[in-house]
């Protein structure tokens, strides 16, 4: 059984890696340009420009650490940043790496003295906040779509149709948190669905408890959560804008917000590690469809994802190594 599981994981990793490489390799061709042209644009960047982008990137992660610290009372912002970097590093290199990143964060919080129940509440709150924030960006982008470009914007009626499922999802979250009866009803409905796959799912009992845990954390930390998430999204938008500006192209704010919304939405699809390939192709195609120049848009997205995806791997890896070394020293001292 173990050998079969290991073989299955190996095959999945190989296929996922091949799919990711293929998507990235075909990215310029998908929008009508080439890697030679894209590389020439990226080669114009100066070292000070790259340092400036790195400052905006790390400032965004620091803003997000406020969300993490507020989601787990007692967690410092420095440790929140550590969780963010190490979890992302693991998630960005492994197929379905989100689970592995969560496992690593669980081990780290346990080492810092937090209980399993506290981490469960932390995981529920951060997941909920991140999903709502991404849906919120999508809602704003869809609302602005009719004024993005008069020649390329979606018709108002069609935009409303696209906005409807986002609004429904946000309403569903509010309904779940509104009362214990709502959480019980949601758990009962999910039990019927999950019960087809396995017996005794137990969500009817666990979801009301989870709701109470989420609300308890929200009541004490909603202000830093909201401020931190808004600042994080604004800094992500600023990073995206700077990536295009430094490459000599300019996109209107509604188009930029649309690009960020598509990028945020595609990161929810766990086909490849960190959405690599899928995010770049989908976001670039959307921006080109809204009037962006193919080579400049492709170069800008590659640069943006170089910070928000690729750079997180070595930085998170080094952070994890330092954390392991520090804990080893503490164990020896003890």
Short mmCIF file of C-alpha atoms in Angstrom, two decimals:
data_model
loop_
_atom_site.label_atom_id
_atom_site.label_comp_id
_atom_site.label_asym_id
_atom_site.label_seq_id
_atom_site.Cartn_x
_atom_site.Cartn_y
_atom_site.Cartn_z
CA UNK A 1 0.00 0.00 0.00
CA UNK A 2 2.78 2.42 0.89
CA UNK A 3 4.62 1.65 -2.36
CA UNK A 4 1.45 2.22 -4.38
CA UNK A 5 0.79 5.52 -2.62
CA UNK A 6 4.38 6.65 -3.18
CA UNK A 7 4.17 5.70 -6.86
CA UNK A 8 0.89 7.56 -7.25
CA UNK A 9 2.36 10.69 -5.65
CA UNK A 10 5.42 10.49 -7.88
CA UNK A 11 3.32 10.17 -11.03
CA UNK A 12 1.13 13.07 -9.91
CA UNK A 13 4.19 15.24 -9.25
CA UNK A 14 5.73 14.45 -12.64
CA UNK A 15 2.50 15.09 -14.55
CA UNK A 16 1.80 18.31 -12.65
CA UNK A 17 5.34 19.57 -13.23
CA UNK A 18 5.14 18.77 -16.93
CA UNK A 19 1.79 20.53 -17.22
CA UNK A 20 3.13 23.60 -15.42
CA UNK A 21 6.24 23.81 -17.61
CA UNK A 22 4.12 23.41 -20.75
CA UNK A 23 1.77 26.21 -19.70
CA UNK A 24 4.63 28.58 -18.88
CA UNK A 25 6.51 27.71 -22.08
CA UNK A 26 3.43 28.36 -24.22
CA UNK A 27 2.43 31.54 -22.38
CA UNK A 28 3.76 34.08 -24.95
CA UNK A 29 2.41 32.12 -27.92
CA UNK A 30 -1.02 31.98 -26.29
CA UNK A 31 -1.31 35.78 -26.53
CA UNK A 32 0.61 36.33 -29.78
CA UNK A 33 4.16 37.16 -28.74
CA UNK A 34 7.46 35.32 -28.05
CA UNK A 35 9.87 34.73 -25.19
CA UNK A 36 12.57 36.66 -27.12
CA UNK A 37 10.45 39.82 -27.10
CA UNK A 38 9.38 39.27 -23.48
CA UNK A 39 12.99 38.68 -22.42
CA UNK A 40 14.13 41.86 -24.13
CA UNK A 41 11.57 43.86 -22.15
CA UNK A 42 12.55 42.25 -18.86
CA UNK A 43 16.22 42.89 -19.62
CA UNK A 44 15.61 46.65 -19.42
CA UNK A 45 14.95 46.50 -15.68
CA UNK A 46 17.58 48.16 -13.51
CA UNK A 47 18.73 46.82 -10.11
CA UNK A 48 17.17 49.78 -8.24
CA UNK A 49 13.83 49.05 -9.93
CA UNK A 50 13.97 45.41 -8.83
CA UNK A 51 14.84 46.47 -5.26
CA UNK A 52 11.87 48.85 -5.25
CA UNK A 53 9.53 46.05 -6.36
CA UNK A 54 10.94 43.81 -3.63
CA UNK A 55 10.21 46.48 -1.01
CA UNK A 56 6.57 46.72 -2.14
CA UNK A 57 6.31 42.91 -2.16
CA UNK A 58 7.63 42.46 1.38
CA UNK A 59 5.48 45.37 2.58
CA UNK A 60 2.43 43.49 1.29
CA UNK A 61 3.45 40.35 3.17
CA UNK A 62 3.99 42.40 6.33
CA UNK A 63 0.49 43.87 5.96
CA UNK A 64 -0.91 40.35 5.61
CA UNK A 65 0.88 39.33 8.82
CA UNK A 66 -1.56 41.62 10.69
CA UNK A 67 -4.38 39.38 9.42
CA UNK A 68 -2.58 36.25 10.58
CA UNK A 69 -1.68 37.69 13.99
CA UNK A 70 -5.27 38.80 14.60
CA UNK A 71 -6.56 35.36 13.54
CA UNK A 72 -4.54 33.59 16.26
CA UNK A 73 -4.54 35.62 19.50
CA UNK A 74 -1.04 35.61 20.95
CA UNK A 75 0.73 35.22 17.60
CA UNK A 76 3.24 37.98 16.87
CA UNK A 77 3.43 39.64 13.46
CA UNK A 78 6.97 38.35 12.98
CA UNK A 79 5.77 34.79 13.52
CA UNK A 80 2.78 35.50 11.29
CA UNK A 81 5.18 36.52 8.52
CA UNK A 82 7.16 33.34 9.16
CA UNK A 83 4.01 31.23 8.77
CA UNK A 84 3.13 33.04 5.55
CA UNK A 85 6.54 32.62 3.93
CA UNK A 86 7.17 29.00 4.94
CA UNK A 87 3.64 27.83 4.12
CA UNK A 88 3.77 29.51 0.71
CA UNK A 89 7.19 28.04 -0.05
CA UNK A 90 5.90 24.50 0.50
CA UNK A 91 2.60 25.13 -1.30
CA UNK A 92 4.42 26.59 -4.31
CA UNK A 93 6.60 23.55 -4.98
CA UNK A 94 4.32 20.57 -4.26
CA UNK A 95 1.22 19.37 -6.15
CA UNK A 96 -1.75 20.16 -3.90
CA UNK A 97 0.88 21.71 -1.65
CA UNK A 98 -1.64 23.74 0.31
CA UNK A 99 -2.25 20.77 2.62
CA UNK A 100 1.48 20.30 3.17
CA UNK A 101 1.90 24.01 3.90
CA UNK A 102 -0.96 23.83 6.40
CA UNK A 103 0.64 20.82 8.08
CA UNK A 104 3.92 22.70 8.39
CA UNK A 105 2.18 25.74 9.89
CA UNK A 106 0.37 23.46 12.34
CA UNK A 107 3.66 21.98 13.52
CA UNK A 108 5.16 25.45 13.92
CA UNK A 109 2.25 26.82 15.94
CA UNK A 110 2.28 23.73 18.16
CA UNK A 111 5.97 24.32 18.81
CA UNK A 112 5.11 27.89 19.83
CA UNK A 113 2.63 26.59 22.38
CA UNK A 114 -0.71 27.00 20.61
CA UNK A 115 -3.32 24.24 20.93
CA UNK A 116 -4.78 22.20 18.10
CA UNK A 117 -8.16 23.87 18.67
CA UNK A 118 -6.59 27.33 18.43
CA UNK A 119 -4.93 26.40 15.14
CA UNK A 120 -8.22 25.02 13.83
CA UNK A 121 -9.90 28.36 14.51
CA UNK A 122 -6.94 30.19 12.96
CA UNK A 123 -7.17 28.06 9.82
CA UNK A 124 -10.92 28.61 9.51
CA UNK A 125 -10.66 32.38 9.99
CA UNK A 126 -7.73 32.94 7.62
CA UNK A 127 -9.28 30.74 4.93
CA UNK A 128 -12.58 32.57 5.22
CA UNK A 129 -10.95 36.02 5.17
CA UNK A 130 -8.77 35.16 2.16
CA UNK A 131 -11.66 33.73 0.15
CA UNK A 132 -13.95 36.67 0.97
CA UNK A 133 -11.17 39.12 0.06
CA UNK A 134 -10.61 37.43 -3.30
CA UNK A 135 -14.33 37.38 -4.03
CA UNK A 136 -14.49 41.03 -3.00
CA UNK A 137 -11.79 41.97 -5.53
CA UNK A 138 -13.67 40.01 -8.20
CA UNK A 139 -16.90 41.83 -7.32
CA UNK A 140 -15.18 45.23 -7.61
CA UNK A 141 -13.59 44.24 -10.93
CA UNK A 142 -16.91 43.07 -12.38
CA UNK A 143 -18.62 46.25 -11.21
CA UNK A 144 -15.92 48.32 -12.95
CA UNK A 145 -15.85 46.19 -16.11
CA UNK A 146 -18.28 48.37 -18.10
CA UNK A 147 -15.96 51.39 -17.73
CA UNK A 148 -12.64 49.54 -18.18
CA UNK A 149 -12.58 50.24 -21.92
CA UNK A 150 -15.62 51.21 -23.93
CA UNK A 151 -14.45 49.04 -26.83
CA UNK A 152 -13.55 45.95 -24.88
CA UNK A 153 -15.60 46.02 -21.70
CA UNK A 154 -18.25 43.42 -21.02
CA UNK A 155 -21.85 44.49 -21.62
CA UNK A 156 -23.55 45.65 -18.44
CA UNK A 157 -26.09 42.84 -18.51
CA UNK A 158 -23.46 40.15 -18.96
CA UNK A 159 -21.34 41.68 -16.21
CA UNK A 160 -24.33 41.47 -13.89
CA UNK A 161 -24.71 37.80 -14.71
CA UNK A 162 -21.04 37.19 -13.85
CA UNK A 163 -21.37 39.21 -10.65
CA UNK A 164 -24.37 37.18 -9.45
CA UNK A 165 -22.46 34.02 -8.33
CA UNK A 166 -19.89 36.15 -6.50
CA UNK A 167 -22.66 37.95 -4.61
CA UNK A 168 -24.33 34.61 -3.87
CA UNK A 169 -21.08 33.26 -2.42
CA UNK A 170 -20.63 36.33 -0.21
CA UNK A 171 -24.26 36.11 0.96
CA UNK A 172 -23.75 32.41 1.76
CA UNK A 173 -20.81 33.30 4.03
CA UNK A 174 -22.88 35.95 5.84
CA UNK A 175 -25.78 33.50 6.19
CA UNK A 176 -23.49 30.84 7.68
CA UNK A 177 -22.19 33.30 10.29
CA UNK A 178 -25.60 34.86 11.02
CA UNK A 179 -26.92 32.26 13.48
CA UNK A 180 -26.31 28.83 14.96
CA UNK A 181 -29.36 27.53 13.11
CA UNK A 182 -27.84 28.61 9.80
CA UNK A 183 -24.59 26.79 10.59
CA UNK A 184 -26.53 23.69 11.63
CA UNK A 185 -28.58 23.78 8.43
CA UNK A 186 -25.41 24.21 6.35
CA UNK A 187 -23.77 21.28 8.15
CA UNK A 188 -26.85 19.12 7.64
CA UNK A 189 -26.86 19.85 3.91
CA UNK A 190 -23.14 19.17 3.59
CA UNK A 191 -23.54 15.93 5.57
CA UNK A 192 -25.96 14.69 2.93
CA UNK A 193 -23.46 15.48 0.18
CA UNK A 194 -20.40 14.14 1.99
CA UNK A 195 -22.35 11.12 3.24
CA UNK A 196 -22.40 9.78 -0.31
CA UNK A 197 -18.60 9.45 -0.09
CA UNK A 198 -18.10 8.44 3.53
CA UNK A 199 -20.25 7.53 6.52
CA UNK A 200 -20.83 9.75 9.57
CA UNK A 201 -19.32 13.04 8.31
CA UNK A 202 -20.56 14.91 11.45
CA UNK A 203 -20.60 18.42 9.95
CA UNK A 204 -24.02 19.18 11.44
CA UNK A 205 -22.41 19.16 14.90
CA UNK A 206 -18.99 20.57 14.05
CA UNK A 207 -19.97 23.58 11.90
CA UNK A 208 -21.85 25.41 14.70
CA UNK A 209 -18.80 24.96 16.93
CA UNK A 210 -16.58 26.24 14.12
CA UNK A 211 -18.89 29.23 13.66
CA UNK A 212 -18.56 30.13 17.35
CA UNK A 213 -14.77 29.90 17.11
CA UNK A 214 -14.70 32.09 14.00
CA UNK A 215 -16.99 34.73 15.51
CA UNK A 216 -14.97 34.81 18.74
CA UNK A 217 -11.80 35.59 16.79
CA UNK A 218 -13.60 38.11 14.55
CA UNK A 219 -14.99 40.04 17.52
CA UNK A 220 -11.54 40.55 18.97
CA UNK A 221 -9.58 41.12 15.77
CA UNK A 222 -11.85 42.35 13.00
CA UNK A 223 -10.19 45.78 12.82
CA UNK A 224 -6.57 44.63 12.24
CA UNK A 225 -7.87 41.84 9.97
CA UNK A 226 -9.77 44.31 7.80
CA UNK A 227 -7.01 46.91 7.76
CA UNK A 228 -4.32 44.32 7.09
CA UNK A 229 -6.22 42.66 4.25
CA UNK A 230 -7.14 45.96 2.57
CA UNK A 231 -3.51 47.15 2.84
CA UNK A 232 -2.29 43.83 1.44
CA UNK A 233 -4.60 44.04 -1.59
CA UNK A 234 -3.71 47.68 -2.24
CA UNK A 235 0.00 46.81 -2.12
CA UNK A 236 -0.58 43.85 -4.46
CA UNK A 237 -2.31 46.23 -6.88
CA UNK A 238 0.58 48.71 -6.49
CA UNK A 239 3.08 45.95 -7.24
CA UNK A 240 1.16 44.95 -10.36
CA UNK A 241 0.99 48.60 -11.49
CA UNK A 242 4.72 49.11 -10.90
CA UNK A 243 5.58 45.96 -12.86
CA UNK A 244 3.84 47.39 -15.91
CA UNK A 245 5.07 50.96 -15.39
CA UNK A 246 8.72 49.89 -15.17
CA UNK A 247 8.33 47.99 -18.42
CA UNK A 248 6.99 51.05 -20.18
CA UNK A 249 3.33 50.15 -20.46
CA UNK A 250 0.33 51.70 -18.75
CA UNK A 251 -3.04 50.13 -17.96
CA UNK A 252 -6.04 51.97 -16.53
CA UNK A 253 -7.00 51.33 -12.88
CA UNK A 254 -10.16 49.35 -13.80
CA UNK A 255 -8.12 47.09 -16.08
CA UNK A 256 -5.46 46.61 -13.40
CA UNK A 257 -8.13 45.72 -10.82
CA UNK A 258 -9.59 43.26 -13.30
CA UNK A 259 -6.17 41.69 -13.77
CA UNK A 260 -5.66 41.40 -10.01
CA UNK A 261 -9.15 39.89 -9.65
CA UNK A 262 -8.46 37.25 -12.30
CA UNK A 263 -5.09 36.47 -10.69
CA UNK A 264 -6.65 36.17 -7.22
CA UNK A 265 -9.47 33.99 -8.51
CA UNK A 266 -7.17 31.62 -10.43
CA UNK A 267 -5.02 31.03 -7.32
CA UNK A 268 -8.07 29.26 -5.85
CA UNK A 269 -7.78 26.54 -8.53
CA UNK A 270 -5.34 23.91 -7.15
CA UNK A 271 -4.38 22.35 -10.49
CA UNK A 272 -0.69 23.24 -10.22
CA UNK A 273 1.47 24.29 -7.25
CA UNK A 274 0.55 27.87 -6.41
CA UNK A 275 -1.46 28.04 -9.64
CA UNK A 276 1.80 28.25 -11.64
CA UNK A 277 1.12 28.42 -15.36
CA UNK A 278 -2.65 28.61 -14.94
CA UNK A 279 -2.50 32.04 -13.26
CA UNK A 280 -0.02 33.50 -15.76
CA UNK A 281 -1.86 32.30 -18.87
CA UNK A 282 -5.34 33.21 -17.59
CA UNK A 283 -4.43 36.67 -16.27
CA UNK A 284 -2.32 37.59 -19.30
CA UNK A 285 -5.09 36.51 -21.69
CA UNK A 286 -7.63 38.60 -19.75
CA UNK A 287 -5.45 41.73 -19.81
CA UNK A 288 -4.68 41.34 -23.51
CA UNK A 289 -8.41 40.93 -24.19
CA UNK A 290 -8.96 44.25 -22.36
CA UNK A 291 -6.58 46.04 -24.69
CA UNK A 292 -3.12 45.34 -23.27
CA UNK A 293 -0.11 44.96 -25.59
CA UNK A 294 0.74 41.20 -25.63
CA UNK A 295 4.51 41.38 -25.09
CA UNK A 296 4.34 44.09 -22.41
CA UNK A 297 1.47 42.40 -20.56
CA UNK A 298 3.23 39.02 -20.64
CA UNK A 299 6.47 40.54 -19.35
CA UNK A 300 4.60 42.42 -16.62
CA UNK A 301 2.79 39.29 -15.44
CA UNK A 302 5.99 37.24 -15.45
CA UNK A 303 7.65 39.95 -13.35
CA UNK A 304 4.67 40.17 -10.96
CA UNK A 305 4.52 36.40 -10.48
CA UNK A 306 8.27 36.33 -10.06
CA UNK A 307 7.70 38.15 -6.78
CA UNK A 308 4.33 36.79 -5.64
CA UNK A 309 5.10 33.15 -6.51
CA UNK A 310 8.70 32.38 -7.45
CA UNK A 311 10.55 34.52 -4.90
CA UNK A 312 8.47 33.06 -2.07
CA UNK A 313 10.12 29.67 -2.61
CA UNK A 314 13.77 30.55 -1.79
CA UNK A 315 12.84 33.21 0.80
CA UNK A 316 10.39 30.85 2.49
CA UNK A 317 12.92 28.01 2.30
CA UNK A 318 15.59 30.10 4.00
CA UNK A 319 13.06 31.21 6.62
CA UNK A 320 12.13 27.60 7.31
CA UNK A 321 15.80 26.63 7.58
CA UNK A 322 16.45 29.40 10.10
CA UNK A 323 13.39 28.38 12.10
CA UNK A 324 14.52 24.74 12.20
CA UNK A 325 18.03 25.79 13.23
CA UNK A 326 16.69 28.02 16.01
CA UNK A 327 14.47 25.26 17.34
CA UNK A 328 17.32 22.78 17.24
CA UNK A 329 19.46 25.14 19.31
CA UNK A 330 16.63 25.53 21.83
CA UNK A 331 16.25 21.76 22.08
CA UNK A 332 19.99 21.35 22.68
CA UNK A 333 19.96 24.11 25.30
CA UNK A 334 17.00 22.51 27.05
#
